[in-house]
Structure formats: C-alpha cells, structure tokens
Coordinates of C-alpha atoms and ligand atoms in Angstrom, one line a residue:
M2 CA 17.4 -24.3 18.8
T3 CA 18.9 -22.4 15.6
M4 CA 17.1 -19.9 13.7
P5 CA 15.8 -20.8 10.0
T6 CA 17.4 -18.2 7.7
F7 CA 14.6 -18.7 5.1
T8 CA 11.1 -18.5 6.1
V9 CA 8.9 -19.0 3.2
I10 CA 5.1 -18.3 3.8
A11 CA 2.4 -19.6 2.2
P12 CA -1.3 -18.4 2.8
I13 CA -4.0 -21.6 2.5
F14 CA -7.4 -20.6 1.5
N15 CA -9.3 -24.1 0.5
E16 CA -6.2 -25.4 -0.9
L17 CA -6.2 -28.8 0.1
E18 CA -5.1 -30.3 -3.4
S19 CA -2.1 -28.1 -3.7
I20 CA -1.3 -28.2 -0.4
P21 CA 1.3 -31.6 -0.8
E22 CA 2.4 -30.6 -4.1
L23 CA 3.7 -27.4 -2.4
Y24 CA 5.4 -28.6 0.7
Q25 CA 7.3 -31.6 -2.0
R26 CA 8.2 -28.7 -4.2
V27 CA 9.6 -26.0 -1.0
K28 CA 10.7 -28.5 0.4
S29 CA 13.1 -29.7 -2.0
V30 CA 14.0 -26.6 -3.3
M31 CA 14.8 -25.3 0.0
E32 CA 16.8 -28.6 1.2
S33 CA 19.0 -27.7 -1.9
T34 CA 20.0 -24.3 0.0
G35 CA 21.4 -26.2 2.4
E36 CA 20.2 -23.6 5.0
P37 CA 17.9 -24.5 7.9
W38 CA 14.2 -23.3 7.1
E39 CA 10.8 -22.9 7.8
L40 CA 7.8 -23.0 6.2
I41 CA 4.6 -21.3 7.8
L42 CA 1.8 -21.8 6.2
I43 CA -1.5 -19.4 7.1
D44 CA -5.1 -21.1 7.7
D45 CA -7.5 -18.3 6.6
G46 CA -10.4 -19.8 7.7
S47 CA -10.4 -23.2 5.8
T48 CA -13.0 -25.6 5.7
D49 CA -12.3 -28.4 2.7
G50 CA -10.1 -30.6 5.0
S51 CA -6.5 -28.0 4.4
T52 CA -6.2 -27.0 8.2
E53 CA -6.0 -31.0 9.0
L54 CA -4.0 -31.8 6.4
M55 CA -1.8 -28.5 7.7
R56 CA -1.6 -29.9 11.2
K57 CA -0.6 -33.4 9.6
L58 CA 2.2 -31.8 7.9
A59 CA 3.3 -30.4 11.1
E60 CA 3.5 -33.6 13.0
N61 CA 5.7 -35.2 10.3
D62 CA 8.1 -32.3 9.9
P63 CA 9.1 -29.3 12.6
R64 CA 9.8 -26.7 9.7
V65 CA 6.1 -26.8 8.8
R66 CA 4.4 -24.6 11.1
P67 CA 0.6 -23.9 10.2
V68 CA -0.9 -20.9 12.0
I69 CA -4.5 -20.9 11.8
F70 CA -7.0 -18.4 12.0
A71 CA -10.3 -18.0 13.7
R72 CA -11.7 -17.4 10.3
N73 CA -11.0 -16.1 6.8
F74 CA -9.6 -12.6 7.2
G75 CA -8.3 -12.6 3.2
H76 CA -5.0 -12.6 1.7
Q77 CA -3.3 -10.0 2.4
I78 CA -3.5 -10.6 6.4
A79 CA -3.3 -14.0 6.1
V80 CA 0.5 -13.3 4.1
S81 CA 0.8 -10.1 7.3
A82 CA 0.8 -13.0 9.9
G83 CA 3.1 -14.7 7.9
I84 CA 5.0 -11.8 7.9
D85 CA 4.4 -11.4 12.1
Y86 CA 5.4 -15.2 13.0
C87 CA 8.3 -15.7 10.4
R88 CA 11.9 -15.7 12.1
G89 CA 14.1 -16.2 9.0
D90 CA 17.1 -13.9 7.8
A91 CA 15.0 -13.6 4.8
V92 CA 11.8 -14.3 4.2
I93 CA 9.6 -15.8 1.1
I94 CA 6.2 -15.2 0.0
I95 CA 4.4 -17.4 -2.3
D96 CA 0.9 -18.7 -3.2
A97 CA -0.3 -21.9 -2.5
D98 CA -1.4 -22.6 -5.5
L99 CA 1.9 -23.1 -6.9
Q100 CA 0.9 -20.2 -10.0
D101 CA 4.5 -18.8 -8.4
P102 CA 7.3 -22.1 -9.0
P103 CA 8.8 -22.5 -5.9
E104 CA 11.6 -23.0 -7.8
V105 CA 12.1 -19.5 -8.6
I106 CA 13.0 -18.8 -4.5
L107 CA 16.6 -20.0 -5.6
D108 CA 17.0 -16.7 -7.9
L109 CA 15.7 -14.8 -5.5
I110 CA 17.8 -16.0 -2.9
A111 CA 20.6 -15.3 -5.4
K112 CA 20.1 -11.5 -5.6
W113 CA 19.0 -11.4 -1.8
R114 CA 23.2 -12.9 -0.9
E115 CA 24.2 -10.0 -4.2
G116 CA 22.8 -7.3 -1.4
Y117 CA 19.5 -6.9 -2.4
E118 CA 16.4 -6.1 0.8
V119 CA 13.9 -6.8 -1.3
V120 CA 13.7 -9.2 -4.5
Y121 CA 10.3 -9.1 -6.3
A122 CA 9.3 -11.3 -9.0
V123 CA 7.8 -10.1 -12.2
R124 CA 5.5 -11.8 -14.6
E125 CA 7.0 -12.0 -17.9
E126 CA 3.5 -14.5 -18.3
R127 CA 0.6 -15.8 -17.1
E128 CA -0.7 -18.7 -17.8
G129 CA -4.2 -19.8 -17.7
E130 CA -5.8 -16.5 -16.6
T131 CA -9.2 -15.5 -18.5
W132 CA -8.6 -12.4 -20.3
F133 CA -10.4 -10.4 -18.6
K134 CA -8.1 -11.0 -15.4
S135 CA -5.2 -10.6 -17.0
T136 CA -6.5 -7.1 -18.6
T137 CA -7.4 -6.1 -15.6
A138 CA -4.5 -6.9 -14.1
A139 CA -2.4 -5.0 -16.9
L140 CA -4.5 -1.9 -16.5
F141 CA -4.6 -1.8 -12.4
Y142 CA -1.1 -2.0 -12.5
R143 CA -0.7 0.2 -14.5
L144 CA -2.9 2.5 -12.9
I145 CA -1.8 2.2 -9.5
Y146 CA 2.0 3.3 -11.2
R147 CA 0.8 6.6 -12.6
I148 CA -1.4 7.7 -9.5
T149 CA 0.7 6.6 -6.3
D150 CA 3.5 8.3 -5.1
V151 CA 5.5 5.1 -4.2
E152 CA 7.2 3.4 -7.1
I153 CA 5.3 0.3 -7.3
P154 CA 6.9 -2.2 -9.9
L155 CA 4.8 -3.3 -12.7
D156 CA 2.9 -6.8 -13.5
T157 CA 4.4 -7.7 -9.3
G158 CA 2.5 -9.8 -7.4
D159 CA 3.3 -10.4 -3.6
F160 CA 5.6 -13.5 -4.8
R161 CA 8.9 -11.7 -3.7
L162 CA 12.0 -12.3 -0.6
M163 CA 12.5 -9.6 2.0
D164 CA 15.4 -9.4 4.2
R165 CA 14.8 -9.2 7.6
K166 CA 15.6 -5.7 8.4
V167 CA 12.3 -5.0 5.6
V168 CA 10.5 -7.0 7.6
Q169 CA 11.0 -5.8 10.9
V170 CA 9.7 -2.6 9.4
M171 CA 6.5 -4.4 7.7
Q172 CA 5.5 -6.0 11.0
Q173 CA 5.2 -2.0 12.7
M174 CA 3.3 -1.2 9.6
R175 CA -0.3 -2.4 11.4
E176 CA -2.7 -0.7 8.9
K177 CA -6.3 -2.5 8.1
H178 CA -6.4 -2.3 5.0
R179 CA -3.7 -3.6 3.4
F180 CA -1.8 -3.7 0.0
L181 CA 1.4 -5.8 0.8
R182 CA 3.4 -5.0 -2.4
G183 CA 2.7 -1.1 -1.7
M184 CA 4.5 -1.4 1.8
S185 CA 7.4 -3.4 0.8
A186 CA 8.1 -0.6 -1.9
W187 CA 7.6 2.2 0.5
V188 CA 10.2 0.9 2.6
G189 CA 13.0 1.1 0.3
F190 CA 16.3 -0.5 0.4
R191 CA 18.0 -1.2 -2.6
Q192 CA 15.4 -3.7 -4.4
V193 CA 15.3 -5.4 -7.2
G194 CA 12.7 -7.4 -10.1
V195 CA 13.5 -11.0 -11.2
S196 CA 11.1 -11.9 -14.1
Y197 CA 9.0 -15.5 -14.7
K198 CA 6.7 -17.2 -15.9
R199 CA 3.5 -17.4 -13.8
Q200 CA 1.9 -20.9 -14.0
S201 CA -1.4 -22.1 -13.8
R202 CA -2.8 -23.3 -10.6
V203 CA -2.4 -26.9 -9.5
A204 CA -5.6 -27.4 -8.4
G205 CA -8.9 -25.5 -7.6
E206 CA -10.5 -22.2 -8.3
T207 CA -9.4 -18.7 -7.6
K208 CA -9.9 -17.7 -4.1
Y209 CA -9.9 -14.1 -6.0
P210 CA -13.8 -13.5 -7.0
F211 CA -14.0 -10.3 -8.7
K212 CA -15.3 -7.8 -5.8
K213 CA -12.2 -9.7 -4.2
M214 CA -9.9 -8.0 -6.6
L215 CA -11.9 -5.0 -6.3
K216 CA -11.2 -4.1 -2.7
L217 CA -7.9 -5.1 -3.6
A218 CA -7.0 -2.4 -6.1
L219 CA -9.3 0.3 -3.7
N220 CA -7.3 -0.9 -0.5
A221 CA -3.9 -0.1 -3.1
V222 CA -5.7 3.7 -4.0
T223 CA -6.6 4.8 -1.2
G224 CA -3.3 3.3 0.5
F225 CA -1.2 4.7 -1.7
S226 CA -3.1 8.4 -2.9
Y227 CA -5.0 10.6 -2.8
F228 CA -5.7 11.2 -5.9
P229 CA -9.6 9.9 -6.1
L230 CA -10.2 13.4 -3.2
Q231 CA -7.8 15.9 -5.7
M232 CA -10.1 14.8 -8.6
A233 CA -13.1 16.3 -7.1
T234 CA -11.2 19.4 -7.0
Y235 CA -9.9 19.2 -10.6
I236 CA -12.8 18.4 -12.0
G237 CA -14.6 21.1 -9.9
F238 CA -12.0 23.8 -11.4
I239 CA -13.0 22.4 -14.8
A240 CA -16.6 22.7 -14.4
A241 CA -16.6 26.3 -13.0
G242 CA -13.9 27.8 -16.0
L243 CA -16.2 26.4 -18.6
S244 CA -19.6 28.0 -16.4
V245 CA -17.3 31.4 -16.4
L246 CA -16.1 31.4 -20.5
A247 CA -20.1 30.0 -21.0
I248 CA -22.4 32.9 -18.5
P249 CA -21.0 36.5 -20.8
V250 CA -21.5 34.3 -24.5
V251 CA -25.5 32.7 -23.0
A252 CA -25.9 36.8 -21.7
T253 CA -24.6 38.3 -24.9
L254 CA -26.7 36.0 -27.3
R255 CA -29.8 36.7 -25.1
L256 CA -29.4 40.7 -25.0
L257 CA -28.0 41.4 -28.5
T258 CA -30.7 38.2 -30.3
G259 CA -33.4 37.3 -27.8
T260 CA -32.1 33.5 -28.4
A261 CA -32.7 31.5 -25.5
L262 CA -29.6 28.8 -25.9
L263 CA -30.3 26.3 -23.3
G264 CA -32.9 23.8 -24.0
Q265 CA -34.5 21.8 -20.8
A266 CA -33.0 19.0 -22.5
T267 CA -29.7 20.5 -21.7
T268 CA -30.1 21.6 -18.3
V269 CA -31.8 18.1 -17.1
V270 CA -28.1 16.2 -18.6
M271 CA -25.7 19.2 -17.0
V272 CA -27.7 18.6 -13.5
L273 CA -27.4 14.5 -13.9
F274 CA -23.8 14.8 -14.9
L275 CA -22.8 17.3 -11.9
G276 CA -24.6 15.5 -10.1
G277 CA -22.8 12.6 -10.9
V278 CA -19.6 13.7 -10.0
Q279 CA -20.5 14.6 -6.8
L280 CA -22.0 11.7 -5.6
I281 CA -18.9 9.8 -7.3
S282 CA -16.5 12.6 -5.2
L283 CA -18.6 12.1 -1.9
G284 CA -18.2 8.1 -2.3
F285 CA -14.7 8.4 -2.5
I286 CA -14.7 10.6 0.5
G287 CA -16.9 8.2 1.6
E288 CA -14.1 5.2 0.8
Y289 CA -11.3 7.1 3.2
I290 CA -13.4 7.7 5.9
G291 CA -14.5 4.2 6.5
R292 CA -10.8 3.8 6.4
I293 CA -10.2 6.1 9.2
Y294 CA -12.5 4.7 10.9
D295 CA -11.7 1.0 10.9
E296 CA -8.5 2.7 11.9
A297 CA -9.9 4.1 14.8
K298 CA -11.6 1.2 16.0
N299 CA -8.1 -0.8 16.0
R300 CA -9.3 -3.9 16.3
P301 CA -6.9 -6.5 16.0
L302 CA -5.3 -7.8 12.2
Y303 CA -6.6 -11.5 13.2
I304 CA -7.3 -13.7 15.7
V305 CA -5.3 -16.5 15.8
A306 CA -7.1 -19.7 16.9
E307 CA -4.5 -22.3 17.3
A308 CA -0.5 -21.3 16.8
P309 CA 2.8 -23.5 16.9
E310 CA 4.1 -23.4 21.1
D311 CA 7.5 -21.8 20.2
L312 CA 6.3 -18.6 18.5
P313 CA 6.9 -15.4 20.3
D314 CA 4.1 -13.8 22.0
S315 CA 1.0 -14.3 19.9
K316 CA 0.6 -11.0 18.1
E317 CA -2.1 -9.3 17.3
Ligands
LIG417 N1 -6.2 -17.0 -0.2 C1 -5.8 -17.1 1.1 N2 -7.7 -15.8 1.4 C2 -8.7 -15.6 1.0 C3 -7.8 -15.7 -0.6 C4 -6.9 -16.5 -1.2 O1 -5.3 -16.9 1.7 O2 -9.5 -15.2 1.3 C5 -4.6 -17.4 -0.7 C6 -5.3 -18.7 -1.5 O3 -5.0 -19.8 -1.1 C7 -4.0 -18.6 -2.4 C8 -3.1 -17.0 -2.5 O4 -3.8 -16.4 -1.3 O5 -2.9 -19.2 -1.8 C9 -4.2 -16.7 -3.5 O6 -5.2 -16.7 -4.3 P1 -5.5 -17.0 -5.4 O7 -4.5 -17.7 -6.3 O8 -7.3 -17.4 -5.6 O9 -5.4 -15.8 -6.4 P2 -5.1 -15.7 -7.5 O10 -3.7 -15.9 -8.5 O11 -6.2 -16.0 -8.7 O12 -5.1 -13.8 -7.8
LIG418 MG1 -3.0 -17.9 -7.9

C-alpha cells in the first residue's frame, strides 16, 4: 500500500455541522495536489453524533481515518494523537470548524516544497471573534513571546505544516501539559510563516471557553519558561532592598524628632501586600509541582477507543 504524501489532522469535539464541509473542502484542496493524502479525524469525546458521521465518512472514503478517544482529553492532546498516527511526509494541522481555510494548505505546501520543515500560518486578521477573545489572544501571544526562551511566532495558532523530520521529534516529546506551537518551534529546522485571514466558524460555538484558554496559557508559560518562579526572587529583592533603605530613615526620624512614621494602616497594607505576593508565588510553585506530579504518574496521554486497523501498534 502506498503511503500518503500528506496527512491532514483535524481535532473534533462536537463539530457535527462542520464536518461535511470540512471533508469536502479538504478533499478538493488535497486532490488538486495530485498526491496521495489522508485525513485523520480525532474524535475528542464528541456526544453530538460527530463520531457516527466520522465512521460513515471513513466507510465511503478510506483516506478518512478516524481515531476515536474514550473521552474528552482536550484539543492539544487530540492533535498530539493525530501526530502519533500520521503517515504523511508532510503533516498539516487544521481546526475542524473551518476558521483555518483549507485552501491555505496549498500555500503551506508551496513553502514546504521550497525546503522549509515548519510552515506556520500567521493570523493577519480575525473574523467573527469577540473583542475579548482577540484582545486576550493578542496579549497572550506577546507575553509568551517576551518571557519564553523559544521563539514562538506571534499571532500563530496550531494551523501549520510540519515535515516528517519534525513530526518524528514531536512524537518523542511525551509531556503531559502540551503547547504544540511552542513544541514545534522548539524543534528547530527551517521555519517560516505564511499569513492568512482567520474566518468565522462555519457552525456551532467555540469549544474553548475562558477556562480552557487560561489552562492553555498556563501550559504555555510553565512549559517554556521559569519566569513565574523567578518573579518571587525579583520581588523579594525589591522588597528587601526597599526595607534596607527605609530602616535608617525610620530609625533616624524616631531618634531625632520622636515621630513614629508608620501608622497602623500602613502596616496592615504592607502585610496584606507582601502576604499576597507570597501566596501568589506559592501558587506559581504549585503550578510547577502539579505538572511535575503529572509527569511522575506517567499516565498515557490519551486513551483510544477505536482506531483504523492498519495503524501502527496502538500508541499510548
Ligand atoms: N477541540 C477539541 N477538543 C476540545 C476543544 C476543542 O478537539 O476539548 C477542537 C474543536 O473541535 C476545533 C478545534 O479544537 O476543531 C479548535 O477549537 P475551537 O474552534 O472551539 O477553538 P477557537 O477557534 O474558538 O479558539
Ligand atoms: Mg475555532
């Protein structure tokens, strides 16, 4: 059997209404390349009938390969499973809601043919997203860019093409709390961006409520930076430095003029402020320790309930 040149990976969490258009558009774009391809659909615990529809598509078109999870494991884990199961020389990650237009895949492929191993799609514009989402996203990308050691491109989601070489490295990276854009930047090789216009969803609602966005942001920060841990050190030095300056001032005033400078209110404010800083620092340490604990348990990344038969031995 011939191996596909291209694998398209789409994670699916209750996208019943988007799937037919996703399939049609991916199919016509990929057929226009004239090369063999496969579409891996990861069912991340859908309950709206997406699972049955995926099975039906696969029956009619063997290029569609569903991997069905035992429950919802989250978007980043679903895409990771696609990366484990893909067989293409070039692998494209795309959202199932068609916010990333499949037609852009041709631009990604063109860059890949020029010799780039990672071609990421940069959001030039965002359509149909709330002010809150686009502002927090823009802030988030800039924060990550500043505090991480890896150069993670700005305004770039998971929509990208990765060469087999990069995919093989990604398959070795089994960290439990995943930020795929950071991981694929970390791998290196030749990387380049292609800009595109992010569309509105074709149907349904976002599956990324604020809580999930916050979790992703925390995974990005803790996965690629020690900055939150170092913040305690910085603030500690500043507070200690200030008090060293303040001690002689307070003592001199007290001795020479007999005025006690600090009132009770000031003391209470200082105690609350430093107590707050200490608790926040502890919380940050807790975030890292929780992640160490999850790594130590070493549970599988996901549980597959159902996967195509001719896949490599079922991966963890
Ligand atoms: N998704 C998933 N598991 C989840 C949440 C989302 O597989 O727990 C999928 C979802 O079906 C979609 C993609 O991840 O294909 C991106 O999610 P969404 O469009 O809701 O995020 P947004 O574009 O709003 O950030
Ligand atoms: Mg979306």
